[in-house]
Structures are given as structure tokens and as C-alpha cells.
Amino acid sequence: MFELVLQSLYAGLLAGGYYALIALGLTLIFGTMKVINLAHGEMVLLAAYIAYTAESVYGMNPVIAIPFAVLVVVLTSVAVYGLVSRIRQDRELNSLILTFGIGIVLTNFVLMVWSADIRSTNVPWFNEPVVIAGTLYSTSAQVLFFLSGVALTAALWWWLNRSWYGRSLRAVASNRNAAMLMGVNPRTTEVISFVIAGLLAGIAGIAIYTVTVIHPDLGHHLTIKAFVITVLAGLGSIPGVLLGAMLIGVAEYLTITLASSALQELTGMVLFLLVLFIRPSGLFGSRGRVG
Amino acid sequence: MNHPARHLACAAAALALLLPAADLSAAEFRLGSQIAMSGALARVGMATNEGVNVAVEMFNRVHQGRHTASLITVDDESNPAKAVAAIEQMAPQVQAFSGGYGSNIIGPASETAERAGKVYMTSGGVASELVKRGLTNFFRINNGEGYSRALVGMLNDLDIKSVAILHSTKDATQEVAHQVEEGLVANGTKVSFHAFDPAISDFKPILHKVKVLDKPDAIVMVGYENDYVGILRAARVMQPGIKLIAGVWSLATGKMANDFPELMQNVVGTSTLPYPVAFTDPEAQEFAKVYRDLYKKSPDYLGVFGYVQTRLLLDAMLRAEEAGALDQPGAVAAELRKSLNDTLIGPVRFDETGDNPEFTHRMGQHQGKQVVLVWPEKAATGPVKFPATPWTTPRVASE
């Protein structure tokens, strides 16, 4: 049993790494604009399908497809910003409806272009087993994107705290008018946050494509997963996202091992509700906190 | 009157007499199809829908100039509530329904069709509750027993002593998994059970339990395409000491052979057709030709199911029309129950519940780039490779 639990902890941590990749973009946009982008999962999925096209049509390694996927998703993300920024009243509520609609449009776009068939990488390297000490099993793709998730979280956190644009982003999130008086252009910073969210979604899409199986309906599930992690972490908390994602990953995998995999999703939701009940601002969140 | 004029007048008179007669015997058969063209079941819904369309097209080609069949298709978005709304919307315009995918969707949709007094024909739901509701207008051409019978029959013939069953918690998969368990236990086979949520993406913890705790001779998967890919990937990493991996629908197909050639080697699943598809009888050849005309690809098993259900329905409607009873309540249902039909999926006979007790599947195995029918012996197109798993033979992807 010890061997099984150890494997669960290991697999849960790895899953947390790429769960965090999915959630980072959503967290960033909420942190800066107080907008919950319900089309975030669909944008991740769009990147995954671009990776699939690059591999199946042009014979490219999905990792090499990252620049193309990122470019398309960043442009889509900026287009979403263009629409969201036009909302004049009740932006928090109306952006929910707008981005939900954009998500539906993107899902049907994916369905029309790539059909409803399931897709996954056939590049052998991603599926090669990585076995540690004969007891811990994973694939190369899981290790690669776990490390990517950790590195990108750290890089984003550093950028938000150390760079001028990062700090301006936090300033706009904290007090838009005060930031303007300090010479910060709020529109530019908001566009930047959408560009970075698109970039993160693009990388997350490649991770999803290589680690698991994609289909047009997946975007909706990814959005929910990202939303749960974001709220669990504390809205806007970047380090919280990584820790929250790992917590969810470990809880899910321990449930599979000690109880049943049929309860995996339920465990995540129970954890989510418990945290909301005990600490409504999330595990690492505080009122008005960003980054 | 000169000769040409007299001939013209005679022809005109004959035409005048014939035309009304031709109009009187012409009939339009109006079908409705509520099916998943988007959402979680879009892949299976769209493939089934292709078969439904082929049946309508073939009917129109055969009866050209006399009868016509028309089809209204509404996307239920893989949502039971939208399926009910689709049936309610189409009911006044159509005489019967052919379609539906997913037992949880077919259930409420067919009850709505029953209230409208219209036949509901499907191949997309195998949960036994569907035929236990006492509906007089519900029919399906396949069932879970047909899948489990084939799987159990083959495993018993291979003298498998212990099996780990991994199944999705959806209605139909859960039920088939329990039917497989019953069949295996009755033969003295040791069975362990692992249910998984449809949202699961990493099967390694389950495979780890199978490897460390169960140590079975074979793994049985009861799920859908994305589940199979996930399980097979995890199995390649964990490499449990098994002799065979087998499963049910959507597994031993040309699509899986093409899309995941490495993962599928030696995997066995229920299979209507070998791959590449080899049709021998004239109806099947015509079906394949029309399918390729319409969709520019080879038919898959879901297309065959969609075709067979719609063909049977249109034939019954035609017989009801010829008896002058098409629009009478219960006439089409009565025609459907009348005879044993020889179809592309084997014999179809409907009992009082609308189920097809004749349905038994075949088993196919991925061998190289082909799917070879390996069970039952009389339908086999080649021998089964056993013991064999995807990781115990050379890769074929780069061959």
C-alpha cells in the first residue's frame, strides 16, 4: 500500500504542475481586470489543436509548434480583450456572459475545423516511461510540463513583482485611477495581461495535447478546472495557483488509490467547497491582493 | 385527325390517366433525427448520423420517381433536455424518429416520442432500463448483452483465469461491465473491478493498483475512445504482467488503427467489421458505395448501425404505407415487430419490449495496420494473437 500511496503523491504533484499551467492565465486576468474569462479553457484547447495540426499535417514535434500556437492564442486573447473592454456597465457580470458565449463559439469552431474525433500525440518520446527507483511511474511529457508549470509560475511571479510592467499591472488592479495618476496607461497594462494569459494558455494547450487526449468538448472542463484552482488558491494569487493545483492533484490521486477513481472529481469539488466555507478568500488570497 | 396528332392525343390521354395514379401511390416518408452533433457525444453522434443519411439516400435512389424519404436532423448537443425539446419540435412534422446517442439522452427523448405516438428507433443506447419501461414505440437494434456475450465468450475460450475490469461510471458502460463480470464469474474467472469517472485523464494510479494488487491475466476496458487511449498509455508505462487487453465499442475500429497505431497493437474489441472493410453481399457493397459518395471515406461501425436502424424503419414505414396504415397509431411499430431481418449487423428481430434478442457481436484484434475478426470462429478472418499486448511486440507506426 505504501508503494501505491507514494505513486499517488508523485503523480498528484506532476498533475498539479500542468493544472497550474492551465489556471495561470485565468488567475492573471482576474487579478488585473476582475474579469473571469470563461473562454480560457477553449483557448487552451485551441492551442492543443494547433499542435495536433502541426504534428499530423506537417510532421512537426508539438513543442516546435509552441510559437504558432502561442501566436494564434495571443491574438485570440487580445480579440477577447477588445470585446470585454467595450463593456461599459457591470463589467464583472457582463464579462461572464460575454466570455461564456465566446467559449461556445470557440468550441464550435474547433468542432467544425477538426471534427469531434479524439486526438493525441503519436510522438513516441512524450509517452516514454520515466521510472524512478522502480516504483514511481510517469511519462516524459508529464515531467516536462510539470517543470514548465513550476518555471512559468516562478517567472510570472517574479515579473509581476520585479518588472515595471508587472508592477504597473498590479497598480492598475489595486487602484486604476491612482495608477493613471502615476503615469500608467491602464489599457496597455490590460492588453499586456491578456497577451501573457494567451501565451500561458498556448503552452498549456501543448501540455494537454501531449499529456492526455483532446476533443472539442474538453475546453469547458479545462475552464472549470482552472476556475476551481484559481478560487482555491485565492483569486489573483500566482504562487497560490501552483500550490492549489498541487493540492488538488494530490487529493485527486490519493482518492483514486485509497477509494475509487469514480470519486476523483468529487474530491476536488469537496476540497473547493471546504476551502470556500472555511476561508472564503481562498488559501492564499486576501482582499484586493494581486500577484 | 392525322396520325401524328392522333398519337399525340392518345399519349396525352394516357398521361392524364396515369398521372393522378402515380401521384396517389407516391408517398413521402418523413423522418426526424435527434442526435449529438456537438458536445461530449459529438464524435459518435456524427458517425451514426452519417449512416442515417446514407439509408435515406439509398431509399431515395431505389424509389426514385415514386416514394421519397426526407430527414430533419436536430443537434441535441449531447444534452437530455435539448433532446426532449428537439423531439417535441419535430414531432408534428415527422412520422418516426431514427437517432439518439447515450442511454441517458435516449431515455427521455424516446418517452417524448412515445407521448407523440411516434416510433423511436436507435442503436445508441444499451442500458437495459430503456427496454423495461413498457414503451410500445421504442426500438433498438443492439444491446449490452450482445457486447458482453462476445467479450465473455472470447475470454472464456482463451481460458483466461483472472480479469481486471476498468469501466466508466456512465450508465451503459457500468451495466456492460457488470454483465461481463457475471459472465466471467459464472465460468470460475476471478474478477476485480475499477470504476473511473468519465473526466479522468491519468489512469496510472488505477493501472498501478491492477499491477500491484490484482495481478490479472487480462484487462477489460469498458469505456469510450478517450478512455481507451488513456488506459493503454498508462498500461505501456506500467506494463502489468497481463496476457491480453480487451474492450468493447469504439475500440477495434479502423479509426483507432489509423490514429493510434502503436497503442492499439494486439488489443481486442467488439467489432462489426474487419478493417480494411471487406463487404461481400450486394446491399453492403451498395451501402459502402453510397457512403463513400456522400462522405468521401470508408464507413465505420457507427455508420453501419445508423444505416441499419434507419433502413429497418423505412422498410417498416413502406410496408405500413402499402397497407394504407402509415398514419394509423401503432402501424409502423407493428410492422417492425413482424419479421426477422437479415441485416449488415446480423439478424434483427424485435421483441415486445422493442429489444433485439438476436444481437451478438464479434471480436476483432488490431494486428499490424488491420483489424482482424478473431471471434467467433465462424466469423473469424484470422487467428487471435495470444498472449500479446501492445508492448510485447515490435512497433508498427514507423513501418
Tab-separated table of C-alpha atoms in Angstrom, chain A residues 147-266:
chain	number	residue	atom	x	y	z
A	147	LEU	CA	8.783	21.508	-14.722
A	148	SER	CA	7.361	24.021	-17.223
A	149	GLY	CA	4.435	24.746	-14.895
A	150	VAL	CA	6.738	25.390	-11.922
A	151	ALA	CA	9.148	27.509	-14.007
A	152	LEU	CA	6.416	29.637	-15.588
A	153	THR	CA	4.705	30.232	-12.239
A	154	ALA	CA	8.002	31.409	-10.786
A	155	ALA	CA	8.737	33.564	-13.841
A	156	LEU	CA	5.298	35.171	-13.761
A	157	TRP	CA	5.515	35.836	-10.049
A	158	TRP	CA	8.969	37.381	-10.494
A	159	TRP	CA	7.753	39.512	-13.423
A	160	LEU	CA	4.740	40.814	-11.504
A	161	ASN	CA	6.893	41.782	-8.546
A	162	ARG	CA	10.106	42.984	-10.169
A	163	SER	CA	9.410	44.416	-13.625
A	164	TRP	CA	7.947	47.849	-14.279
A	165	TYR	CA	5.092	46.447	-16.382
A	166	GLY	CA	4.406	43.787	-13.786
A	167	ARG	CA	4.165	46.386	-11.034
A	168	SER	CA	2.034	48.648	-13.232
A	169	LEU	CA	-0.294	45.725	-13.768
A	170	ARG	CA	-0.621	45.280	-10.010
A	171	ALA	CA	-1.092	49.007	-9.599
A	172	VAL	CA	-3.982	49.046	-12.083
A	173	ALA	CA	-5.536	46.070	-10.327
A	174	SER	CA	-5.179	47.783	-6.973
A	175	ASN	CA	-6.438	51.238	-7.920
A	176	ARG	CA	-6.949	52.150	-11.564
A	177	ASN	CA	-7.229	55.928	-11.013
A	178	ALA	CA	-4.206	56.144	-8.740
A	179	ALA	CA	-2.189	54.138	-11.269
A	180	MET	CA	-3.189	56.584	-14.019
A	181	LEU	CA	-2.012	59.491	-11.863
A	182	MET	CA	1.350	57.700	-11.599
A	183	GLY	CA	1.695	57.636	-15.397
A	184	VAL	CA	0.457	54.084	-16.001
A	185	ASN	CA	-1.671	53.513	-19.093
A	186	PRO	CA	-4.367	51.105	-17.866
A	187	ARG	CA	-5.373	49.942	-21.342
A	188	THR	CA	-1.802	48.958	-22.188
A	189	THR	CA	-1.390	47.030	-18.961
A	190	GLU	CA	-4.690	45.249	-19.508
A	191	VAL	CA	-3.696	44.287	-23.046
A	192	ILE	CA	-0.401	43.008	-21.683
A	193	SER	CA	-2.200	40.856	-19.139
A	194	PHE	CA	-4.325	39.322	-21.921
A	195	VAL	CA	-1.220	38.760	-24.065
A	196	ILE	CA	0.534	36.933	-21.222
A	197	ALA	CA	-2.603	34.952	-20.425
A	198	GLY	CA	-2.738	33.924	-24.093
A	199	LEU	CA	0.920	32.930	-24.015
A	200	LEU	CA	0.357	30.769	-20.923
A	201	ALA	CA	-2.779	29.235	-22.454
A	202	GLY	CA	-0.792	28.407	-25.593
A	203	ILE	CA	1.843	26.496	-23.623
A	204	ALA	CA	-0.841	24.821	-21.503
A	205	GLY	CA	-2.529	23.645	-24.723
A	206	ILE	CA	0.640	21.882	-25.902
A	207	ALA	CA	0.926	20.278	-22.452
A	208	ILE	CA	-2.663	18.998	-22.603
A	209	TYR	CA	-2.141	17.631	-26.102
A	210	THR	CA	0.985	15.673	-25.169
A	211	VAL	CA	-0.093	14.518	-21.711
A	212	THR	CA	-3.668	13.452	-22.392
A	213	VAL	CA	-6.382	13.180	-25.075
A	214	ILE	CA	-8.160	16.187	-26.591
A	215	HIS	CA	-11.663	16.571	-28.046
A	216	PRO	CA	-13.837	19.659	-28.734
A	217	ASP	CA	-15.819	19.320	-25.518
A	218	LEU	CA	-12.703	19.473	-23.344
A	219	GLY	CA	-12.450	23.284	-23.204
A	220	HIS	CA	-15.394	23.573	-20.841
A	221	HIS	CA	-13.802	21.074	-18.404
A	222	LEU	CA	-10.498	22.928	-18.538
A	223	THR	CA	-12.214	26.203	-17.674
A	224	ILE	CA	-13.888	24.594	-14.672
A	225	LYS	CA	-10.608	23.060	-13.512
A	226	ALA	CA	-8.818	26.412	-13.901
A	227	PHE	CA	-11.622	28.240	-12.102
A	228	VAL	CA	-11.607	25.803	-9.168
A	229	ILE	CA	-7.826	26.134	-8.792
A	230	THR	CA	-7.982	29.929	-9.077
A	231	VAL	CA	-10.639	30.254	-6.389
A	232	LEU	CA	-8.987	27.635	-4.184
A	233	ALA	CA	-5.678	29.482	-4.428
A	234	GLY	CA	-7.239	32.854	-3.730
A	235	LEU	CA	-8.291	34.991	-6.681
A	236	GLY	CA	-5.226	36.639	-8.177
A	237	SER	CA	-2.584	34.771	-6.163
A	238	ILE	CA	0.084	33.434	-8.532
A	239	PRO	CA	2.096	31.257	-6.071
A	240	GLY	CA	-1.241	30.113	-4.665
A	241	VAL	CA	-2.165	28.716	-8.065
A	242	LEU	CA	0.789	26.324	-8.085
A	243	LEU	CA	0.184	25.193	-4.513
A	244	GLY	CA	-3.592	24.972	-5.031
A	245	ALA	CA	-3.111	22.962	-8.218
A	246	MET	CA	-0.749	20.564	-6.483
A	247	LEU	CA	-3.155	20.218	-3.566
A	248	ILE	CA	-5.977	19.342	-5.964
A	249	GLY	CA	-3.708	16.935	-7.875
A	250	VAL	CA	-2.552	15.094	-4.763
A	251	ALA	CA	-6.090	14.952	-3.301
A	252	GLU	CA	-7.468	13.531	-6.550
A	253	TYR	CA	-4.773	10.893	-6.915
A	254	LEU	CA	-4.965	9.795	-3.288
A	255	THR	CA	-8.723	9.407	-3.743
A	256	ILE	CA	-8.145	7.144	-6.734
A	257	THR	CA	-5.731	4.980	-4.770
A	258	LEU	CA	-7.443	4.859	-1.399
A	259	ALA	CA	-11.085	4.937	-2.535
A	260	SER	CA	-12.184	4.974	-6.182
A	261	SER	CA	-11.335	6.938	-9.294
A	262	ALA	CA	-15.059	7.454	-9.727
A	263	LEU	CA	-14.748	9.922	-6.806
A	264	GLN	CA	-11.795	11.854	-8.249
A	265	GLU	CA	-13.717	14.891	-9.492
A	266	LEU	CA	-15.920	14.883	-6.408
